[in-house]
Short mmCIF file of C-alpha atoms and ligand atoms in Angstrom, two decimals:
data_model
loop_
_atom_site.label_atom_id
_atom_site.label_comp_id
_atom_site.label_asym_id
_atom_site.label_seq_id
_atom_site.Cartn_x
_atom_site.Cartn_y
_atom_site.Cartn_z
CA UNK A 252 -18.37 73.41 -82.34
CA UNK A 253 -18.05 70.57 -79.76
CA UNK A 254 -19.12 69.54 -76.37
CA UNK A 255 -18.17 68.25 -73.35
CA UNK A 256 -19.98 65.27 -71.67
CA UNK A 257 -19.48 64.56 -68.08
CA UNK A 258 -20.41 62.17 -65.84
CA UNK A 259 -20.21 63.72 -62.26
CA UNK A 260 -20.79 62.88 -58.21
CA UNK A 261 -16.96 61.63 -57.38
CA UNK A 262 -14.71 63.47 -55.73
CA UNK A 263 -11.36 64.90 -57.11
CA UNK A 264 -7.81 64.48 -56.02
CA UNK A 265 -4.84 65.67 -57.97
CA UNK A 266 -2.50 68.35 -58.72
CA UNK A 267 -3.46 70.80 -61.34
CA UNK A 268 -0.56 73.38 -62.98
CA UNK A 269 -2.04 76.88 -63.75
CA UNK A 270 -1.53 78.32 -67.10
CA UNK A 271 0.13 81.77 -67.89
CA UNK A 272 -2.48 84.93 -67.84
CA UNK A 273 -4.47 85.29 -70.53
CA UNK A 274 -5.26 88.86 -69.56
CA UNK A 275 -1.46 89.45 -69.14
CA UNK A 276 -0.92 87.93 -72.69
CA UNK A 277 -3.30 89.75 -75.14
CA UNK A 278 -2.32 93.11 -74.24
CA UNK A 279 1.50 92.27 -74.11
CA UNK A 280 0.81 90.52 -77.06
CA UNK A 281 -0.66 94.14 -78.47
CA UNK A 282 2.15 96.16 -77.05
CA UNK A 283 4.78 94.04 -78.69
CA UNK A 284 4.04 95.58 -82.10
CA UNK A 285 5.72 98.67 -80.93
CA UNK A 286 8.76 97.44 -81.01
CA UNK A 287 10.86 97.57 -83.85
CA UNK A 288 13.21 95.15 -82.85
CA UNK A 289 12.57 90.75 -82.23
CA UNK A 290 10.16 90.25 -78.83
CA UNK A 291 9.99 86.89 -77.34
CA UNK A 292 7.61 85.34 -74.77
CA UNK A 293 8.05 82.81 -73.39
CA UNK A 294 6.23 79.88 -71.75
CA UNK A 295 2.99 81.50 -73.69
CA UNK A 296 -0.81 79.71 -73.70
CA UNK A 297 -2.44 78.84 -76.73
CA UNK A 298 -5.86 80.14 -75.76
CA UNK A 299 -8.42 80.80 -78.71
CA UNK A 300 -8.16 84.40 -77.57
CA UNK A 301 -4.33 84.17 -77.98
CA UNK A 302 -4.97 82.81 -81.65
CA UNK A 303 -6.65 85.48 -82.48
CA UNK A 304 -4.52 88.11 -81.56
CA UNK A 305 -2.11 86.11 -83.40
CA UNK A 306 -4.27 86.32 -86.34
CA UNK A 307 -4.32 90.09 -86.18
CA UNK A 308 -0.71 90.34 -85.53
CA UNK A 309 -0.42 88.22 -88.84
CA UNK A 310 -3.37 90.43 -90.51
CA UNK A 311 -0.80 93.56 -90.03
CA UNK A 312 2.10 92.00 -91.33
CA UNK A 313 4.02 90.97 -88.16
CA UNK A 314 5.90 87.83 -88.30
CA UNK A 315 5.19 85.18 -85.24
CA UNK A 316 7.68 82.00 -85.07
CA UNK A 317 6.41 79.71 -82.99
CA UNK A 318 9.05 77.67 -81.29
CA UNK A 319 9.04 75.16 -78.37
CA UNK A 320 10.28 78.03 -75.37
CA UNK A 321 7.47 80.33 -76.92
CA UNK A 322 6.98 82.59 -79.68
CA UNK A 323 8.81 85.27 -81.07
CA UNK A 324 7.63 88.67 -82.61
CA UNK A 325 9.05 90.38 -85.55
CA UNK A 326 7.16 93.71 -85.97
CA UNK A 327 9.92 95.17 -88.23
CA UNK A 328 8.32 94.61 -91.16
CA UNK A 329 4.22 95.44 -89.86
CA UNK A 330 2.61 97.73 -92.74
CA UNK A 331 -1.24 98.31 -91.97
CA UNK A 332 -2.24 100.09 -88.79
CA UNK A 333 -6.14 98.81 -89.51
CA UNK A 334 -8.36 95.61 -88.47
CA UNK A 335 -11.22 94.70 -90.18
CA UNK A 336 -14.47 93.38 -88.39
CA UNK A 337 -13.80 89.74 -89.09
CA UNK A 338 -10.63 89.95 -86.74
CA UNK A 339 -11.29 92.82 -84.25
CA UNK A 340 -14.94 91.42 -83.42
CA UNK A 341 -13.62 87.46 -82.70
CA UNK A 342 -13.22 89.24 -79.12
CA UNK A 343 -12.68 92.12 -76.42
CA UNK A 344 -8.83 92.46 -76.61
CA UNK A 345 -8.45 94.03 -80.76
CA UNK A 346 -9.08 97.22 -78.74
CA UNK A 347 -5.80 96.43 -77.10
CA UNK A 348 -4.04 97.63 -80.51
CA UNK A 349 -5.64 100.97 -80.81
CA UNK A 350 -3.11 102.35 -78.05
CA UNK A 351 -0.02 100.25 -80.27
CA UNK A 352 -1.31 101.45 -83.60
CA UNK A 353 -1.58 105.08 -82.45
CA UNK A 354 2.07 105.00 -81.71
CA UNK A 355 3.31 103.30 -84.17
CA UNK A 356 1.50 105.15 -86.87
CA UNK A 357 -0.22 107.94 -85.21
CA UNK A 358 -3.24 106.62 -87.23
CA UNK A 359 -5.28 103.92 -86.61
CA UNK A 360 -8.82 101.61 -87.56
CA UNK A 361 -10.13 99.28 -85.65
CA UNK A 362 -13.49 97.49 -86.02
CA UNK A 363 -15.90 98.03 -82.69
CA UNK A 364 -14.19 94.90 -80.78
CA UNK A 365 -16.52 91.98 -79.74
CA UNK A 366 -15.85 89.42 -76.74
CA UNK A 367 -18.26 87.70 -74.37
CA UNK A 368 -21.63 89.22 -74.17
CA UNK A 369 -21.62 89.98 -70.62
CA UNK A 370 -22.95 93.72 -71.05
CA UNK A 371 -22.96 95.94 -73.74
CA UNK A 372 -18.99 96.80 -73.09
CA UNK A 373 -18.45 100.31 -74.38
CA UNK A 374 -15.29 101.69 -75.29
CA UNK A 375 -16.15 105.71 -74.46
CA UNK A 376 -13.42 105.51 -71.54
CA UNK A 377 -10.76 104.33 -74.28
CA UNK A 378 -11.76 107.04 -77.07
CA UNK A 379 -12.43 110.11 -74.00
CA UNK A 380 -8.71 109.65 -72.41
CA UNK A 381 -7.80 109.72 -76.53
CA UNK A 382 -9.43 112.51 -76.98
CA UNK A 383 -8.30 114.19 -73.97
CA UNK A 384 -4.46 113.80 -74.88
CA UNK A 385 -5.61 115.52 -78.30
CA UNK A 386 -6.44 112.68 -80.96
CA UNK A 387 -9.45 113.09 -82.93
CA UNK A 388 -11.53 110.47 -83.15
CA UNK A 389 -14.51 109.44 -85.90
CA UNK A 390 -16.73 106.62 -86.21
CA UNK A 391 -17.37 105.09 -89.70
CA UNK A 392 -19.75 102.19 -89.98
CA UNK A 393 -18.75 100.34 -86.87
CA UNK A 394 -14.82 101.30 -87.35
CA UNK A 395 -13.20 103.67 -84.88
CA UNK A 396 -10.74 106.02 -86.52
CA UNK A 397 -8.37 107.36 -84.57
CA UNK A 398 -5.93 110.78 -85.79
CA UNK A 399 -3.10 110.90 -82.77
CA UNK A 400 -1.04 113.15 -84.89
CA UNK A 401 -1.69 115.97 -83.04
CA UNK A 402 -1.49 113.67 -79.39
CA UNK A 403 0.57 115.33 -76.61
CA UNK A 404 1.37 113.81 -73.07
CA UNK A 405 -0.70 115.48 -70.02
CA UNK A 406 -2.88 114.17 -67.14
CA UNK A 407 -5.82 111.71 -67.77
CA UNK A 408 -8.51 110.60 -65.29
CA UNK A 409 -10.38 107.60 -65.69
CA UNK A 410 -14.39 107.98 -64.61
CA UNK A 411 -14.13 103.72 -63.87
CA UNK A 412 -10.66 102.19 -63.09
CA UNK A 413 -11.39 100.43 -67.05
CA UNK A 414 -8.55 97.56 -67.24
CA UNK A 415 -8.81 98.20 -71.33
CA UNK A 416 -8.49 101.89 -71.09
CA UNK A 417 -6.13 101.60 -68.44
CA UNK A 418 -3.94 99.31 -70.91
CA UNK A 419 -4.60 101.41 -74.00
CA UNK A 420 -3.43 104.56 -72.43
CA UNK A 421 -0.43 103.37 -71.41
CA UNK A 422 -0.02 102.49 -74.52
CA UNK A 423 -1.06 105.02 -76.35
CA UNK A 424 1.33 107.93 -74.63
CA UNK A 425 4.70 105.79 -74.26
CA UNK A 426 6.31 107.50 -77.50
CA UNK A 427 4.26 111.23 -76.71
CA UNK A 428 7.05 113.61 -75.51
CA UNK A 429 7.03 114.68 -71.68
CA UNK A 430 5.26 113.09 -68.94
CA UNK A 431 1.55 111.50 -69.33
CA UNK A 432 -0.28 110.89 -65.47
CA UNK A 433 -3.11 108.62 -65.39
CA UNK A 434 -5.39 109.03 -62.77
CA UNK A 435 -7.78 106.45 -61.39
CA UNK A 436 -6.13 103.98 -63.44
CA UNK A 437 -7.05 100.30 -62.60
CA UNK A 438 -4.50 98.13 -60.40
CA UNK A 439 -5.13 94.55 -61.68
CA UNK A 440 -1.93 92.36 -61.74
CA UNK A 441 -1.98 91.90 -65.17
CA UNK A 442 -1.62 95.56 -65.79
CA UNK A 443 1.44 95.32 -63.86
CA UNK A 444 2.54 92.75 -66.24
CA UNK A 445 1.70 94.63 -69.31
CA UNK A 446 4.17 97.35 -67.92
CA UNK A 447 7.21 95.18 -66.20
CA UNK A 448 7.05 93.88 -70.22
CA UNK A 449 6.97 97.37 -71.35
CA UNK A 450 9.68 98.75 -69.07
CA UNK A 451 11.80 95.69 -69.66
CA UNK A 452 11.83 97.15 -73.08
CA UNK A 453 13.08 100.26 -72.31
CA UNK A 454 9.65 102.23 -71.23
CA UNK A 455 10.06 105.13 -68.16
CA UNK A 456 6.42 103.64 -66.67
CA UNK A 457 5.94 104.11 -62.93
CA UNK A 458 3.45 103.48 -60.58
CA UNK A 459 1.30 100.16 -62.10
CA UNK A 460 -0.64 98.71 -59.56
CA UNK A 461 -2.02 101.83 -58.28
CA UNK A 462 -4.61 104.53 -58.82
CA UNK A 463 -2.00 107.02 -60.64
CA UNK A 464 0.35 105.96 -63.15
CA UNK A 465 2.97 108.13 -64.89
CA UNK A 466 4.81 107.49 -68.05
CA UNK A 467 7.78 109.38 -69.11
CA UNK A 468 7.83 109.35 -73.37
CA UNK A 469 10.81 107.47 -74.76
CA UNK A 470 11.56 107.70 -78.65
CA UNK A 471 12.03 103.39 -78.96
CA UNK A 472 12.07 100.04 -77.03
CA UNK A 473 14.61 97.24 -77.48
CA UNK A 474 14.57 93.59 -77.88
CA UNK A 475 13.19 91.73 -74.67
CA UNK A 476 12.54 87.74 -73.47
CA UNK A 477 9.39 88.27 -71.26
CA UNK A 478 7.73 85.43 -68.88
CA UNK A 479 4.33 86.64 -68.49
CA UNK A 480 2.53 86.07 -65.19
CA UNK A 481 0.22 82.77 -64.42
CA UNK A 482 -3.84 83.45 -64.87
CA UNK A 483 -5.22 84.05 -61.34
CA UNK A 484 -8.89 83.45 -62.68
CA UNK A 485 -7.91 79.76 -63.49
CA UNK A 486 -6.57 79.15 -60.39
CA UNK A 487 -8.90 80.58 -58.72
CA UNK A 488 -11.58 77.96 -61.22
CA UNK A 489 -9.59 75.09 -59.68
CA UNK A 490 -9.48 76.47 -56.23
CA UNK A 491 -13.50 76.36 -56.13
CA UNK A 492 -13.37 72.39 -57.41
CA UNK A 493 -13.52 70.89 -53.97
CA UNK A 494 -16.12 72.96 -52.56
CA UNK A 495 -18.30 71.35 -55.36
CA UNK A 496 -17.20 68.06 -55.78
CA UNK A 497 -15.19 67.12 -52.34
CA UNK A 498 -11.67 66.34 -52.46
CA UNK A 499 -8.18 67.78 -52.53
CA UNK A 500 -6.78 69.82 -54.98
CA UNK A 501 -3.29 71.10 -55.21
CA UNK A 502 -2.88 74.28 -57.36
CA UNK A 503 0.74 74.94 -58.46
CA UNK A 504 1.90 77.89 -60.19
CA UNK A 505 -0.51 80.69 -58.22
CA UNK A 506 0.30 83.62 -56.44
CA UNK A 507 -1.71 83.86 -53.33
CA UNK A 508 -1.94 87.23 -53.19
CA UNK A 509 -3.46 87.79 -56.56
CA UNK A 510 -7.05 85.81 -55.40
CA UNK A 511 -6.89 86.99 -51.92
CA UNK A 512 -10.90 87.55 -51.73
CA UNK A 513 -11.25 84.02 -52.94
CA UNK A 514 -9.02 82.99 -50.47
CA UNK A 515 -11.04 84.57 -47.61
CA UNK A 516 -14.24 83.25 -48.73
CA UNK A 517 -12.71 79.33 -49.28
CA UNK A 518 -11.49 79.92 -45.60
CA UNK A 519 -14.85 81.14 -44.15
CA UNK A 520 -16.69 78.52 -45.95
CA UNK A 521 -15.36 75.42 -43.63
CA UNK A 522 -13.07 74.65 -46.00
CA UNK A 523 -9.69 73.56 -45.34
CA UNK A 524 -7.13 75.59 -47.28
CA UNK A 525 -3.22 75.03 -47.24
CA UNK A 526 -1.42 78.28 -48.44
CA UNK A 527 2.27 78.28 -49.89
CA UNK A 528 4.53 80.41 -51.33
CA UNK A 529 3.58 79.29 -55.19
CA UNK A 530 0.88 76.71 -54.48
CA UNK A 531 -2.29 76.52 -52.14
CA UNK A 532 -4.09 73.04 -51.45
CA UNK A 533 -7.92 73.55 -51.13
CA UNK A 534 -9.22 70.39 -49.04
CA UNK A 535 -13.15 69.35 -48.34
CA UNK A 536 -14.84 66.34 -47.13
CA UNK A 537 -18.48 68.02 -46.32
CA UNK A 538 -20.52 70.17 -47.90
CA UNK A 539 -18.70 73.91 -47.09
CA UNK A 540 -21.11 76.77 -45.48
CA UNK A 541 -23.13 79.23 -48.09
CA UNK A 542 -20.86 82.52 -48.88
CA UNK A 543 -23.31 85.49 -47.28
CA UNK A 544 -22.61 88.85 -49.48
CA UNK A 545 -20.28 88.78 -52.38
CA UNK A 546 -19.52 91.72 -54.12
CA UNK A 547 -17.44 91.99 -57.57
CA UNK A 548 -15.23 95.11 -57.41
CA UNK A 549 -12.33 96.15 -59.38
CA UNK A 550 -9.27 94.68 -58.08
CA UNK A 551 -8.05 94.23 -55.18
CA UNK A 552 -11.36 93.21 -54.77
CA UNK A 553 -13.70 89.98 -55.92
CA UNK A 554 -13.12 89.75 -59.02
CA UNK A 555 -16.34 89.56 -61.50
CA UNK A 556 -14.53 87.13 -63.33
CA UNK A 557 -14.69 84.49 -60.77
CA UNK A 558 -18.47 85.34 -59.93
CA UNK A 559 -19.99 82.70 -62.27
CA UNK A 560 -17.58 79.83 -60.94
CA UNK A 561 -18.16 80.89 -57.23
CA UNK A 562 -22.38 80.76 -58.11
CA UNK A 563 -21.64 77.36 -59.26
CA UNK A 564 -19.43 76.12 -56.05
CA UNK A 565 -22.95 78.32 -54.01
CA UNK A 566 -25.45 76.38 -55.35
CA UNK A 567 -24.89 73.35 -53.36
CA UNK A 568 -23.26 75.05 -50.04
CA UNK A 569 -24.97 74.83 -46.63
CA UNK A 570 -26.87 78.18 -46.76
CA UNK A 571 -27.03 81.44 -48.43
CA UNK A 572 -24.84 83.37 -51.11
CA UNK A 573 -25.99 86.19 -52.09
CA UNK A 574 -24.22 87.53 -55.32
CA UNK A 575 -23.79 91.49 -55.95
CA UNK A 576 -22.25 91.67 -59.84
CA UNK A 577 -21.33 95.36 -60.18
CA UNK A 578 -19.26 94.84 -62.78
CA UNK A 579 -21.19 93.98 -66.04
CA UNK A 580 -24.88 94.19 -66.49
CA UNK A 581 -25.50 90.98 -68.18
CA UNK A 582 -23.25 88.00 -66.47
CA UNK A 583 -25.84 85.59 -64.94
CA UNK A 584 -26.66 84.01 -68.35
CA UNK A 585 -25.32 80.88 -66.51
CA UNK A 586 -27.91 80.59 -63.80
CA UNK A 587 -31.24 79.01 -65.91
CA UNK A 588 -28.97 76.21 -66.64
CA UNK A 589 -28.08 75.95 -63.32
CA UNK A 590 -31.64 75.84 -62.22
CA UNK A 591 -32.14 73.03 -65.05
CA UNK A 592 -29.99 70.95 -62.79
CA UNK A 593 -32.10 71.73 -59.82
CA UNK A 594 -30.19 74.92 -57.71
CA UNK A 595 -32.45 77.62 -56.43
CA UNK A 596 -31.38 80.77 -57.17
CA UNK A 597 -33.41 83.87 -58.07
CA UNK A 598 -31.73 87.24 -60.01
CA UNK A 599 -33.19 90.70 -59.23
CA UNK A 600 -31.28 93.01 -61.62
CA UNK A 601 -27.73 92.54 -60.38
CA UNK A 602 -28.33 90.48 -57.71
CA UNK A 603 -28.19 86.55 -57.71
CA UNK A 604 -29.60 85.04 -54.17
CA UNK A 605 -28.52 81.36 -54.25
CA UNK A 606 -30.40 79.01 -51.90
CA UNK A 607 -28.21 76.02 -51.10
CA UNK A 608 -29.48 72.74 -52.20
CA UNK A 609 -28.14 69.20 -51.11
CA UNK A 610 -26.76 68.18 -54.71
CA UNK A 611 -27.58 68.99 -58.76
CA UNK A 612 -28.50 66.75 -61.14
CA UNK A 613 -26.34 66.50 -64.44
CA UNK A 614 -28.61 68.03 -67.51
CA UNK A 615 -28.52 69.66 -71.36
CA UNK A 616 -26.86 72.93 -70.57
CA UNK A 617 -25.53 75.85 -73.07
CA UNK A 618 -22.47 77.74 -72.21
CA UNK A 619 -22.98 81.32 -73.06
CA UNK A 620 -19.63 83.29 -72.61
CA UNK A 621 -16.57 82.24 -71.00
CA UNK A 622 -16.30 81.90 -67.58
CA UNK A 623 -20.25 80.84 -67.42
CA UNK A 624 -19.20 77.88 -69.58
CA UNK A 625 -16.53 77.01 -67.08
CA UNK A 626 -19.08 77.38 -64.09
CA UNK A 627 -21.21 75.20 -65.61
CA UNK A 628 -18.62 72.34 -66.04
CA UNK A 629 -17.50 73.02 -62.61
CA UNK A 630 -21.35 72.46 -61.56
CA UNK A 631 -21.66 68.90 -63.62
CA UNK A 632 -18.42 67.75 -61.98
CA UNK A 633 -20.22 67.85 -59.12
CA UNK A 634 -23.93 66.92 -60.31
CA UNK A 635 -25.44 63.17 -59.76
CA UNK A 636 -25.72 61.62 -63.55
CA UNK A 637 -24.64 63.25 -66.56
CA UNK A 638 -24.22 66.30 -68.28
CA UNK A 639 -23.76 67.62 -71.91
CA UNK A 640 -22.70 71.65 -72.30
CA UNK A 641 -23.31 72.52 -75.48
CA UNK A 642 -20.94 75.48 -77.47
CA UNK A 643 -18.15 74.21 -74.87
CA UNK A 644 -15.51 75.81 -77.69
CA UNK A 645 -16.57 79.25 -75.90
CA UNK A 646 -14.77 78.07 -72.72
CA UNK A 647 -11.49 77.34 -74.70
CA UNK A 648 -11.05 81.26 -75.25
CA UNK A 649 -9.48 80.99 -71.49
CA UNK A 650 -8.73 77.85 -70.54
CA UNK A 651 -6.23 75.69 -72.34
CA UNK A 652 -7.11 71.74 -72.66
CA UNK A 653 -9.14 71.89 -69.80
CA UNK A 654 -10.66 68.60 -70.42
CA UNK A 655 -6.99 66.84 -69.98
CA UNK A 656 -6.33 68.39 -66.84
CA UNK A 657 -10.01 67.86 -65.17
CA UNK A 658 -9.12 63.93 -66.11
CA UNK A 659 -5.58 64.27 -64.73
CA UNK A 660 -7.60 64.77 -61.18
CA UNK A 661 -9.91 61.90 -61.77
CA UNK A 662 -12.92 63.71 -63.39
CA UNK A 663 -15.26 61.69 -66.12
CA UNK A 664 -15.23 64.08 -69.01
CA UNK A 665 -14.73 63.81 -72.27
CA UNK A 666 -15.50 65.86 -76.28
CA UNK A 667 -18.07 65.11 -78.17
CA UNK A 668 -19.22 66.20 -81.39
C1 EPZ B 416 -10.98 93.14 -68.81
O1 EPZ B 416 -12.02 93.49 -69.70
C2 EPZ B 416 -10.89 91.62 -68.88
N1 EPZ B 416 -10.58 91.21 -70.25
C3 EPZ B 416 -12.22 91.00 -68.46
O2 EPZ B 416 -12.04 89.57 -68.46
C4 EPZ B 416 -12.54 91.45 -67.03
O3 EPZ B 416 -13.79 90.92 -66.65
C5 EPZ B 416 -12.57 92.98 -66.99
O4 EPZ B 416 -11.31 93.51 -67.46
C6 EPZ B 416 -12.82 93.52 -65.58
O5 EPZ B 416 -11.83 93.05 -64.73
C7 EPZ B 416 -9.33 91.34 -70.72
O6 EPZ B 416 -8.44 91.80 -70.04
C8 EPZ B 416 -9.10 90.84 -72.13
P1 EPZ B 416 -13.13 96.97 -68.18
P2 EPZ B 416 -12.27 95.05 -70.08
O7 EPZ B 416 -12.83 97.96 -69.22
O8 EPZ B 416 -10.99 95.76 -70.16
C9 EPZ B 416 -17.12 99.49 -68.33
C10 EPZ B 416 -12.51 87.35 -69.06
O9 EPZ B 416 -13.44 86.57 -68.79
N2 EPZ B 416 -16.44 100.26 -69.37
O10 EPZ B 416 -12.35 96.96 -66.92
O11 EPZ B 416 -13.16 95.08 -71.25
C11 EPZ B 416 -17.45 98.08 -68.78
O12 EPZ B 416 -18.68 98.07 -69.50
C12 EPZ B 416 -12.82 88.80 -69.39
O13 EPZ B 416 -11.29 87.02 -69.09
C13 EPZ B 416 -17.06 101.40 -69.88
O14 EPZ B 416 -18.16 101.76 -69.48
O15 EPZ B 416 -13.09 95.51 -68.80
C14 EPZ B 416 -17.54 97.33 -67.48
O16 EPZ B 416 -18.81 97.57 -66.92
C15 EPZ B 416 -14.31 89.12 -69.32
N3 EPZ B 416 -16.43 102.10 -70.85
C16 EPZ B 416 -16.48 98.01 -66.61
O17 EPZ B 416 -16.22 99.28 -67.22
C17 EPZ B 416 -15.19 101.72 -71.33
O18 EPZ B 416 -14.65 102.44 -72.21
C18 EPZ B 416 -15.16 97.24 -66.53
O19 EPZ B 416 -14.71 97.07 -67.85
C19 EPZ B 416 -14.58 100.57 -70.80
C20 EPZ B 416 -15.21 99.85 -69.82
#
């Protein structure tokens, strides 16, 4: 366990590179195991999360060669189609190889899966659209068994456009004879990914990106080199840095369109925002206007995953944000700390009304899942004094040496024991 200690109150200037997606990775990552031939990504992120999935990939007897383009994945030789707890509840994304397992061995176990406690995350959209398709399904002291043997394709519809269940569904039918529909499937880029990777493989997968997805069954993929997409959550992390600590920022290595509602809100906030075709420059030399109503929404819209960053660049705007989380039940464990460094915000159920205040003040702080550890070190960047953030590890799960690159743009921050 280590943390980060960070003297803030300057501004930034620099040019920060985003890293590829780690929501694009772990279920590609998942996926790969279904075919029987060598899979290679490239330009791949060494988040913990990644690590782990590495772990389980290892744990079923996949091979995984690091090299310096990326890694490659030999699942030739894989010979268990279960994951006990102490792998499949390091994190969300183990649920990821339930679809994998199913059609590899029409059988699989897998250990309730963990990940940050930001509700209480059920799976019952996963195991329904199982069920529906025909597996049978039994719990066993916290391990889900899954029977697909007697699985056949027909039409699923999601109650909640679940990116998980969205994933493992794919994933599940892509060797089931005939066609599989998936209605009121989710449309986040990174399921997009997961099937450009699956189709580049030989996969008959049509529609990703909207509401209704079809997949045709095949009977095998083939060998593939696959470039995964860059992580719009992290850019959209460093596109909120000036609006806390002034500055200019230059993101490289973003897609625009995949942070849109960010985009809108940077713009409305007084900011000044430069847009390119693979890069946007976020600019600010006064304190940027409060955020009125924010929403998170499935995607295309706000993402939740950028709620707890955004709080962070709200509590020291010119006015009011007021923060509508309708994703999970339990993501404002950031905002005491927050009010330890002096912001005014109050929570009613899933509402967070932030009250502007002129500046923080650096304090003790505990990150308590991912993306509220990374709103809190965006909030000391920009806090008078110093600040120490406790269980900081949590915040390496998605982003990738992010001390290095906050002192590439002139940030004071460094690990401590
Ligand atoms: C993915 O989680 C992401 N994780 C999350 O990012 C992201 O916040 C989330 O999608 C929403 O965009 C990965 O891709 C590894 P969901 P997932 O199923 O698939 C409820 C991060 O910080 N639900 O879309 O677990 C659920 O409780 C992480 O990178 C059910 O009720 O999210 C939640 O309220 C955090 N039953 C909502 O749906 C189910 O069977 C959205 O969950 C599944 C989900």
């Amino acid at each position: 366990m280590f943390k980060y200690k960070v003297y803030g109150g300057n501004k930034l200037y620099g040019k920060l590179e985003v890293d590829t997606a780690k929501n694009a990775l772990l279920p590609i990552l998942a996926g790969s195991i279904m075919c029987d031939q060598k899979v290679i990504i490239k330009k791949i992120t060494y988040y913990e999360d990644v690590n782990k999935m590495i772990d389980i990939l290892n744990h079923l007897g996949v091979t995984v060669k690091k090299t310096e383009y990326g890694i490659e994945i030999d699942s030739s030789s894989i010979c268990k189609n279960e994951i006990p707890s102490m792998l499949s509840s390091t994190l969300r994304a183990s649920i990821f190889f339930l679809g994998p397992l199913i059609s590899k061995f029409k059988k699989a176990t897998i250990y309730y899966p963990g990940g940050c406690n930001i509700g209480c995350r059920p799976i019952n959209i996963h195991l329904d659209s199982l069920k529906t398709l025909g597996a049978t399904i039994y719990d066993k002291h916290g391990y889900v068994c899954v029977d697909g043997t007697k699985m056949k394709s027909g039409f699923v519809h999601l109650p909640f456009p679940s990116v998980g269940a969205t994933e493992n569904v794919i994933m599940a039918s892509l060797f089931l004879k005939g066609k599989t529909t998936i209605s009121g499937a989710a449309k986040e880029p990174e399921i997009i990914d997961l099937c450009n990777f699956l189709n580049a493989m030989g996969a008959k997968i049509v529609g990703a990106g909207t509401d209704m997805i079809e997949i045709d069954g095949i009977t095998n993929l083939k060998s593939v080199t696959f470039t995964p997409i860059n992580d719009r959550i992290i850019a959209g992390t460093y596109a909120l840095i000036p609006l806390i600590t002034g500055g200019e920022i230059e993101i490289d290595g973003v897609n625009p369109n995949h942070i849109l509602p960010l985009i809108n809100i940077i713009k409305n906030s007084s900011c000044k925002i430069h847009i390119l075709n693979d890069k946007i420059v976020v600019q600010s030399d006064k304190r940027v206007n409060g955020f009125g109503m924010v929403e998170t929404l499935p995607y295309p819209h706000f993402p939740t995953d950028l709620q707890q960053p955004l709080c962070s660049a709200a509590t020291t705007a010119n006015g009011t944000t007021v923060i509508v989380e309708n994703l999970f039940e339990n993501r404002f464990k950031h905002v005491p700390n927050l009010v330890k460094m002096g912001a005014n915000i109050r929570i009613k159920d899933r509402v967070c009304v932030v009250e502007g205040v002129k500046k923080l003040l650096g304090a003790d702080l505990q990150a308590e899942d991912l993306r509220g550890g990374a709103s809190l070190l965006l909030a000391s960047l920009g806090a008078e004094g110093y600040s120490i953030i406790s269980n900081a590890d949590i915040i390496c799960r998605g982003y990738f040496d992010l001390d290095k690159k906050l002192k590439s743009i002139g940030a004071n921050v460094e690990i401590i024991e």
